[in-house]
PDB file of N, CA, C and O in Angstrom:
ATOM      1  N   UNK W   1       0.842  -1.182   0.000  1.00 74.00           N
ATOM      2  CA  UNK W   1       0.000   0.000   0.000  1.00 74.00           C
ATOM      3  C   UNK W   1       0.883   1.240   0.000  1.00 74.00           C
ATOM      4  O   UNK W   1       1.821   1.192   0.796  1.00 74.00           O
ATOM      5  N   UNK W   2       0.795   2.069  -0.554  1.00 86.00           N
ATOM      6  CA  UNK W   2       1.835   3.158  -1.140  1.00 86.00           C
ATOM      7  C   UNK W   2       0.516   4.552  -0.727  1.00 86.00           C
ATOM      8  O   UNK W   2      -0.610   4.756  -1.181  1.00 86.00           O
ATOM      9  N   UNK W   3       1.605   5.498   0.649  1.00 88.00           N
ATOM     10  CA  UNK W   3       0.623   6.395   0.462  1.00 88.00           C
ATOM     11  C   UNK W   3       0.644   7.478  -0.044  1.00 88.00           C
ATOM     12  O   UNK W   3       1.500   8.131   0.551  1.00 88.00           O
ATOM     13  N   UNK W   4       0.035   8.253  -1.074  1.00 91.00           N
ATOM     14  CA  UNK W   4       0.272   9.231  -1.511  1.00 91.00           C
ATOM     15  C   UNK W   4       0.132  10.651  -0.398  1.00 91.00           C
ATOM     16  O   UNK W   4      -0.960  11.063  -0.007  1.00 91.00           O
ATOM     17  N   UNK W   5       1.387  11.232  -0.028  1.00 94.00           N
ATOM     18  CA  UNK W   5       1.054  11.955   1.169  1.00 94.00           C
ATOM     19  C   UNK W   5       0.541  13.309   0.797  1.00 94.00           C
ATOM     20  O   UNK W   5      -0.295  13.736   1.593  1.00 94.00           O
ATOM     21  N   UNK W   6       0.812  14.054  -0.156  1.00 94.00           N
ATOM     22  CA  UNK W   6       0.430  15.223  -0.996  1.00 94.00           C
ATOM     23  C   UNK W   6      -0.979  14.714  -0.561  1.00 94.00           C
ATOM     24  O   UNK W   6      -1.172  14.947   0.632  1.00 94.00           O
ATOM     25  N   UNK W   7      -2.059  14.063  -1.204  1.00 95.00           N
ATOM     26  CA  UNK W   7      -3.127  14.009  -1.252  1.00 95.00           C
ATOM     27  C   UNK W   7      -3.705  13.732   0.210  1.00 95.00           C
ATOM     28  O   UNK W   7      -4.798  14.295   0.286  1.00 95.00           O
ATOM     29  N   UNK W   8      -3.385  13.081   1.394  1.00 96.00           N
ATOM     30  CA  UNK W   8      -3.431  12.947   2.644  1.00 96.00           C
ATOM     31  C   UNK W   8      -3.777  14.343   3.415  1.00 96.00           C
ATOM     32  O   UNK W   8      -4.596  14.550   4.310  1.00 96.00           O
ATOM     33  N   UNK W   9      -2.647  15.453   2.597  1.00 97.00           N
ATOM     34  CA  UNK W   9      -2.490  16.045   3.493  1.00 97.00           C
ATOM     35  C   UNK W   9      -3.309  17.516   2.701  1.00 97.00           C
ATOM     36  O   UNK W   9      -3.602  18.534   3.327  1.00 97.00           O
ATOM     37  N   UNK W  10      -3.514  17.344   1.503  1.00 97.00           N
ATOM     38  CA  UNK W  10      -4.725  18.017   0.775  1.00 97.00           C
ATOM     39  C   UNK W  10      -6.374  17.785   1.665  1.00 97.00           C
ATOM     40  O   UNK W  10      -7.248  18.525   2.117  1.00 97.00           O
ATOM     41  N   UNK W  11      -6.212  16.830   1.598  1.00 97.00           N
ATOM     42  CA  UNK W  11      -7.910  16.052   2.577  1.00 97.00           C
ATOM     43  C   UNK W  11      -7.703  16.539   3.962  1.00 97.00           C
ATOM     44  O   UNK W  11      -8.773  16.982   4.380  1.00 97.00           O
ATOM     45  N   UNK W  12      -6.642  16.648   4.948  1.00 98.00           N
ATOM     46  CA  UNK W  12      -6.675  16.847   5.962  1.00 98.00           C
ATOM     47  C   UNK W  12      -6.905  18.620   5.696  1.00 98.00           C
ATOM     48  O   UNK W  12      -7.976  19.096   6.075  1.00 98.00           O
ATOM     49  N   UNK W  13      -6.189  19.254   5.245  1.00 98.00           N
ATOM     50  CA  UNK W  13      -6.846  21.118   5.377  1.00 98.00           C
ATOM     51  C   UNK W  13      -7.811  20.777   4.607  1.00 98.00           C
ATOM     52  O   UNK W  13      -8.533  20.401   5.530  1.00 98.00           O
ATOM     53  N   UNK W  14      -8.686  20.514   3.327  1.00 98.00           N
ATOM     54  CA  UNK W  14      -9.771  20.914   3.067  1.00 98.00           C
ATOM     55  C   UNK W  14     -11.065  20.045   4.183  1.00 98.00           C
ATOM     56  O   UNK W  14     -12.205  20.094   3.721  1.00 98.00           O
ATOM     57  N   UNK W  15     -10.923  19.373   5.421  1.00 98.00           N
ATOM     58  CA  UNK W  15     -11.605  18.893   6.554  1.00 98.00           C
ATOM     59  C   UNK W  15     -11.469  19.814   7.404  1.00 98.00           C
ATOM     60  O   UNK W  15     -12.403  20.132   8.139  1.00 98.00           O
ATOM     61  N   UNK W  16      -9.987  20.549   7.461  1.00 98.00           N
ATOM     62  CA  UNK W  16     -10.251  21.733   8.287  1.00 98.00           C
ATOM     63  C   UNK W  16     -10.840  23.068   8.309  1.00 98.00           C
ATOM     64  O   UNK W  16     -11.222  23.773   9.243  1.00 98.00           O
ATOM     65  N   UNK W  17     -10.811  23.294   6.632  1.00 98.00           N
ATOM     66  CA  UNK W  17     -11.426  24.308   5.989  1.00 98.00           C
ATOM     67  C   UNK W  17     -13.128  23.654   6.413  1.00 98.00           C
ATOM     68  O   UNK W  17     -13.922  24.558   6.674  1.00 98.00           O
ATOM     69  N   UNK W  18     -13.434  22.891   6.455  1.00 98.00           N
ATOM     70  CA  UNK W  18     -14.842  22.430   6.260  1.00 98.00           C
ATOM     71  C   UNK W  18     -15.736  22.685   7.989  1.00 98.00           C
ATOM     72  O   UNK W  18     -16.785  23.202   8.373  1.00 98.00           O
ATOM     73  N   UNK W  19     -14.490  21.922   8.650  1.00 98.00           N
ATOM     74  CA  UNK W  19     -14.770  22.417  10.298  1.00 98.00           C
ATOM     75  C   UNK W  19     -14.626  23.712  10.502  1.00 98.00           C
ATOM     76  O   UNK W  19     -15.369  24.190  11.360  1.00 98.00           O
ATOM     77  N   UNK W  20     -13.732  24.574   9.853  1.00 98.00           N
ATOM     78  CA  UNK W  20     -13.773  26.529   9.769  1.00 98.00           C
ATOM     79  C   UNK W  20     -14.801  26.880   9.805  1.00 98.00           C
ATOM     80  O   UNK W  20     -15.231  27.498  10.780  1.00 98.00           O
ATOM     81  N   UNK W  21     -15.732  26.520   8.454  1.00 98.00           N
ATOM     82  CA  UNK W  21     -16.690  27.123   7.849  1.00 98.00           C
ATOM     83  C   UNK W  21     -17.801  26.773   9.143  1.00 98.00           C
ATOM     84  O   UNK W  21     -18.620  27.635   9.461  1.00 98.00           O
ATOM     85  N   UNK W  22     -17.758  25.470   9.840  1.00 97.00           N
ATOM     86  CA  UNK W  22     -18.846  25.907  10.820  1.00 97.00           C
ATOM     87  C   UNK W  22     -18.515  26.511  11.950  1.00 97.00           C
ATOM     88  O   UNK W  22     -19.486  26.969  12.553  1.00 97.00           O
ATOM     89  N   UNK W  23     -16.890  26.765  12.737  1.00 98.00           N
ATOM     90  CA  UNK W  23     -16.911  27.512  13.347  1.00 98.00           C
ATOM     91  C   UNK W  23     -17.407  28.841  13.023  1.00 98.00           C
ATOM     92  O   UNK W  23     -17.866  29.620  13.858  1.00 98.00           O
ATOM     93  N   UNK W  24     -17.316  29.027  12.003  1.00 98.00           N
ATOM     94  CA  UNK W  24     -17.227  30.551  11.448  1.00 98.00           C
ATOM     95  C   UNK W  24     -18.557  31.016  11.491  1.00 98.00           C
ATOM     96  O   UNK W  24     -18.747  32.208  11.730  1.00 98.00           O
ATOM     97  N   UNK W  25     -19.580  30.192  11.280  1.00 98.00           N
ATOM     98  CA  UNK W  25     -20.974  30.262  10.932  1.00 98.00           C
ATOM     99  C   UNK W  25     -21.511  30.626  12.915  1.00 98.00           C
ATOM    100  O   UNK W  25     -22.143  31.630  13.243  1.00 98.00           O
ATOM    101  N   UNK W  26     -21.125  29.721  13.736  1.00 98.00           N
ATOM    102  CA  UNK W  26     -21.324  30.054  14.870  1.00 98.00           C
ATOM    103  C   UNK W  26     -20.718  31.107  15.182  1.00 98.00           C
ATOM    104  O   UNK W  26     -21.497  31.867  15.757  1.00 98.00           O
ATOM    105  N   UNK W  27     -19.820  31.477  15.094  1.00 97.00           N
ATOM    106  CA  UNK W  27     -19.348  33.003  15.656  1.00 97.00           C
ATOM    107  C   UNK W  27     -20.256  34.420  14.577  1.00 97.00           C
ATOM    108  O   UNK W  27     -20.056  35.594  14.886  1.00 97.00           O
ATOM    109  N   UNK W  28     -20.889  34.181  13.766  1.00 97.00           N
ATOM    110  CA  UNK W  28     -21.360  35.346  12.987  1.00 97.00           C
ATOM    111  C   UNK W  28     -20.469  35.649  12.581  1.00 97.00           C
ATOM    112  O   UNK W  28     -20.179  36.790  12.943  1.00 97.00           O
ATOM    113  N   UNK W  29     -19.556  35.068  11.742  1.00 97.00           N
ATOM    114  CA  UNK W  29     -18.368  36.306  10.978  1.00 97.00           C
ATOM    115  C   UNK W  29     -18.479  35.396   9.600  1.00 97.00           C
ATOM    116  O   UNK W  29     -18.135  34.228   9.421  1.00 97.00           O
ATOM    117  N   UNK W  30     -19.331  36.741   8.312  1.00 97.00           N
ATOM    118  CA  UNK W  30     -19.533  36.635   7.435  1.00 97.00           C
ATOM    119  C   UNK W  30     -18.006  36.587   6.402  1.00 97.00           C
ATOM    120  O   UNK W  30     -17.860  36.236   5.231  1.00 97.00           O
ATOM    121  N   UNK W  31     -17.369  36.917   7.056  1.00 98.00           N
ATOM    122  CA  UNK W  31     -16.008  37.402   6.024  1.00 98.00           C
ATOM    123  C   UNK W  31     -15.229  36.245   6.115  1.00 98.00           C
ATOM    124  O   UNK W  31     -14.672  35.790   5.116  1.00 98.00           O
ATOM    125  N   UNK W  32     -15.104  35.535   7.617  1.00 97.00           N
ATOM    126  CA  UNK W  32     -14.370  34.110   7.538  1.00 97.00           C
ATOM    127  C   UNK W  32     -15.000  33.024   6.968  1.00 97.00           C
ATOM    128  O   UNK W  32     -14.282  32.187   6.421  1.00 97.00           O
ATOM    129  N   UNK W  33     -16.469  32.828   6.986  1.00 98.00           N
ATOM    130  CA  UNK W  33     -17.052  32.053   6.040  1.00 98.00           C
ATOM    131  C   UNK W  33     -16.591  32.301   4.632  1.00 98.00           C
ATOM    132  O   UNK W  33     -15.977  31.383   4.089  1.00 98.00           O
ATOM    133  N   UNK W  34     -16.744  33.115   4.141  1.00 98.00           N
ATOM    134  CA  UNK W  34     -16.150  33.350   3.075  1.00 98.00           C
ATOM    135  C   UNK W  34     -15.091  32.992   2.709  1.00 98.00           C
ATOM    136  O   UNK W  34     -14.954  32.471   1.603  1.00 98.00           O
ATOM    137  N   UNK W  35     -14.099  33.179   3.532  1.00 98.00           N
ATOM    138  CA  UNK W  35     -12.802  33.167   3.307  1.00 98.00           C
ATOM    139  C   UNK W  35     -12.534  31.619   3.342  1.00 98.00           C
ATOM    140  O   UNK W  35     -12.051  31.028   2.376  1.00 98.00           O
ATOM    141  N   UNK W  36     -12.843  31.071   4.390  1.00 97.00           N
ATOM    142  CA  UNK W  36     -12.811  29.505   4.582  1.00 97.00           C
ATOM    143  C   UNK W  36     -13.054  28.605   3.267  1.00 97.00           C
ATOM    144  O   UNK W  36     -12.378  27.635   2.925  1.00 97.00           O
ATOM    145  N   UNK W  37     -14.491  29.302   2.424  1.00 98.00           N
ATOM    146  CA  UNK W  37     -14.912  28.403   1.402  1.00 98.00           C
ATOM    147  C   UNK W  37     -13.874  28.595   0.465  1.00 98.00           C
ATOM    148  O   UNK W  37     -13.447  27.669  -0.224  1.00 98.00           O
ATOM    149  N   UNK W  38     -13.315  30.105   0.387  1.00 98.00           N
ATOM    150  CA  UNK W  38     -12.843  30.227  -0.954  1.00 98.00           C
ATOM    151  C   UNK W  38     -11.647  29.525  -1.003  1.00 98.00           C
ATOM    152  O   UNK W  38     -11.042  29.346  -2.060  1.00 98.00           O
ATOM    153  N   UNK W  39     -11.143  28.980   0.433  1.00 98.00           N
ATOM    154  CA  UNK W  39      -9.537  28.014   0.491  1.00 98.00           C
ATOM    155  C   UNK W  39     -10.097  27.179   0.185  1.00 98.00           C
ATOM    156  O   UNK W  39      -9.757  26.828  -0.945  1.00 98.00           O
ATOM    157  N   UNK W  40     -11.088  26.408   0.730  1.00 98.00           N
ATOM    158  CA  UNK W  40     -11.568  25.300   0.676  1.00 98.00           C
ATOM    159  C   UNK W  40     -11.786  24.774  -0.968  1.00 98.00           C
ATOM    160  O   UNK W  40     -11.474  23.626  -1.285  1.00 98.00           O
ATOM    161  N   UNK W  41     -12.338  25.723  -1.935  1.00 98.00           N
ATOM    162  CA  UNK W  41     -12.284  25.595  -2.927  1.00 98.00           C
ATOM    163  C   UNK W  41     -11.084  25.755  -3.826  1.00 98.00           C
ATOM    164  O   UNK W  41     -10.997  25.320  -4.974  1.00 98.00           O
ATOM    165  N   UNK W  42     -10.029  26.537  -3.058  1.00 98.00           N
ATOM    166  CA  UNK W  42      -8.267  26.614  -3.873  1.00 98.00           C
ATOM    167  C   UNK W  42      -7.663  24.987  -3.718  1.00 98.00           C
ATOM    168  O   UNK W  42      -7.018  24.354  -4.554  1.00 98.00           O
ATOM    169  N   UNK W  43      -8.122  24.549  -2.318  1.00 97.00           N
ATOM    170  CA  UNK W  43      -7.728  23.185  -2.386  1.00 97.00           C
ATOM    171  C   UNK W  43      -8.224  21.996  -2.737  1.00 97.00           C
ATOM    172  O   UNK W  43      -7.518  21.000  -2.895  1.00 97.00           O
ATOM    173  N   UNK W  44      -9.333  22.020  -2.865  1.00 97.00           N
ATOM    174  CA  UNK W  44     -10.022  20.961  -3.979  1.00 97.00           C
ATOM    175  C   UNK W  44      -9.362  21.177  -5.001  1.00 97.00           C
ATOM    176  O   UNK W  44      -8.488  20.440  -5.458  1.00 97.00           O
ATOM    177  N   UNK W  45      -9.794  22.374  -5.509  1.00 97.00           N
ATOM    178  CA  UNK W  45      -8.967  22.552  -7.455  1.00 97.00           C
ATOM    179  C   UNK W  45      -7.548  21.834  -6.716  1.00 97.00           C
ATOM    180  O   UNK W  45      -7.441  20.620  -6.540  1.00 97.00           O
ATOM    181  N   UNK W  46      -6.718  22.635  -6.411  1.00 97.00           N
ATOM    182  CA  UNK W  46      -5.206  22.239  -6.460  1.00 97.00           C
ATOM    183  C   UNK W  46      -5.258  20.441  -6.567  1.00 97.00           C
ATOM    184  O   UNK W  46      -4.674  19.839  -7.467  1.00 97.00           O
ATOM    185  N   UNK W  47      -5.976  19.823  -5.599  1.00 96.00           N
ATOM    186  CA  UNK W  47      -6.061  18.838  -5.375  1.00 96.00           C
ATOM    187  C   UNK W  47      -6.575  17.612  -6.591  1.00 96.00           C
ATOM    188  O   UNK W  47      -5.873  16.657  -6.923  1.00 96.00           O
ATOM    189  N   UNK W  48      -7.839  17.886  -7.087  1.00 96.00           N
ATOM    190  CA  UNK W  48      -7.980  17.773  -8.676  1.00 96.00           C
ATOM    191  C   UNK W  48      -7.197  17.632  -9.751  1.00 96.00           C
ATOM    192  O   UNK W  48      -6.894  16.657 -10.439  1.00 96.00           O
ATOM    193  N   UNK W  49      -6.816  19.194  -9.795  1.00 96.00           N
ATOM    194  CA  UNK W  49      -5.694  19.281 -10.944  1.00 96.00           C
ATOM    195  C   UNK W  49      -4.466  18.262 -10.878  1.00 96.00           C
ATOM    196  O   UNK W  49      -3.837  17.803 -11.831  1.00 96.00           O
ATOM    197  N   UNK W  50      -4.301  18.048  -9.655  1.00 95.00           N
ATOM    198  CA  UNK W  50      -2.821  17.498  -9.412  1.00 95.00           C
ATOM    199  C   UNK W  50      -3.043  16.247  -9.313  1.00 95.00           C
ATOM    200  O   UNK W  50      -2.010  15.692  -8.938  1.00 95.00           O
ATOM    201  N   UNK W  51      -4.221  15.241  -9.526  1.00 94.00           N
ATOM    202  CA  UNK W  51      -5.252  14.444  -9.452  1.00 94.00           C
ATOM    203  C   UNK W  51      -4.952  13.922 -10.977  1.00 94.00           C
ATOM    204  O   UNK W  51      -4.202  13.004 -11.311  1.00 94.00           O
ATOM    205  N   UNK W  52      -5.494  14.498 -11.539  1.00 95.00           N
ATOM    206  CA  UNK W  52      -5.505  14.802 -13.375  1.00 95.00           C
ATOM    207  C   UNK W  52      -4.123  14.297 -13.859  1.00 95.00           C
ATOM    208  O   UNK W  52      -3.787  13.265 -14.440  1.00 95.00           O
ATOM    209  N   UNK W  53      -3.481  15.308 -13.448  1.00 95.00           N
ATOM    210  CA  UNK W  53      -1.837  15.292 -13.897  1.00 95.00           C
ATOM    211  C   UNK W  53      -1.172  14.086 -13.970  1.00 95.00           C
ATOM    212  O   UNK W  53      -0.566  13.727 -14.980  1.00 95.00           O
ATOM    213  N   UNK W  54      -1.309  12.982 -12.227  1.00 92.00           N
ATOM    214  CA  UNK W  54      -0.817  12.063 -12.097  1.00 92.00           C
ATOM    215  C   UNK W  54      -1.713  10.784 -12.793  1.00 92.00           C
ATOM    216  O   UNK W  54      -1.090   9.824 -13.246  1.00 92.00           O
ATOM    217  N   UNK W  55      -2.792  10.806 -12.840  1.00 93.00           N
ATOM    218  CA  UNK W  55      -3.670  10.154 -14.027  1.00 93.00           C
ATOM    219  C   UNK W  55      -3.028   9.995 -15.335  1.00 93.00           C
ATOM    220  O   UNK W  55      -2.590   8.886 -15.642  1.00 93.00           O
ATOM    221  N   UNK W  56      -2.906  11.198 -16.305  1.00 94.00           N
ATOM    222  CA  UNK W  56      -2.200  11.486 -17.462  1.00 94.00           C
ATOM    223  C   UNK W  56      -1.053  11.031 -17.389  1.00 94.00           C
ATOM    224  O   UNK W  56      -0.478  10.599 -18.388  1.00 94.00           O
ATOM    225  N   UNK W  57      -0.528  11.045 -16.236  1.00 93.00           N
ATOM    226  CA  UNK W  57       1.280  10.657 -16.713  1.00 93.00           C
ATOM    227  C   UNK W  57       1.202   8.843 -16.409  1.00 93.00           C
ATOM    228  O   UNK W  57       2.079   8.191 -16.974  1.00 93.00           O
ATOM    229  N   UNK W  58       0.485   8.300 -15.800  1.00 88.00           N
ATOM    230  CA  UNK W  58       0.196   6.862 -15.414  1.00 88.00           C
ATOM    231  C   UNK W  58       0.876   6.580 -14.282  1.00 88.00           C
ATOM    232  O   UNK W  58       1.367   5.469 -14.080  1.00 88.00           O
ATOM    233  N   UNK W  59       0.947   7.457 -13.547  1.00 84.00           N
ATOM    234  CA  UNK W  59       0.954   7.472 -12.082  1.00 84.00           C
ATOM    235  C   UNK W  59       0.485   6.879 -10.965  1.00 84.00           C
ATOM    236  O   UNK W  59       0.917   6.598  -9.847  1.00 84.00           O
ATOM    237  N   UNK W  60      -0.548   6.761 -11.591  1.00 77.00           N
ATOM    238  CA  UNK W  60      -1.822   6.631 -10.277  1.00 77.00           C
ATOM    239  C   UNK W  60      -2.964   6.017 -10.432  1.00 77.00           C
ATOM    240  O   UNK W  60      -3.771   5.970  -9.503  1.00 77.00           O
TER     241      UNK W  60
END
């Protein structure tokens, strides 16, 4: 079993981004919600793309 740690550690911040977004929601702060999703969504893409890449090259 071979672990890919890049991707491990992609899943672990976008879980933290995900637990943000409900701290954030309980405290009323519209701007960290925000902010939370929009990482949350830089690291999916990143995560994807780099997803793709190792697909294409026969990586993975």
């Amino acid at each position: 079993m071979n672990i890919k740690w890049n991707f491990l550690i992609l899943a672990i911040l976008a879980t933290i981004c995900i637990g943000s977004i409900g701290i954030f929601i309980a405290e009323k702060s519209i701007l960290g919600i925000l902010a939370a999703i929009v990482v949350l969504c830089g690291i999916m893409g990143y995560g994807f793309s780099q997803k793709k890449k190792l697909r294409e090259a026969g990586k993975l």
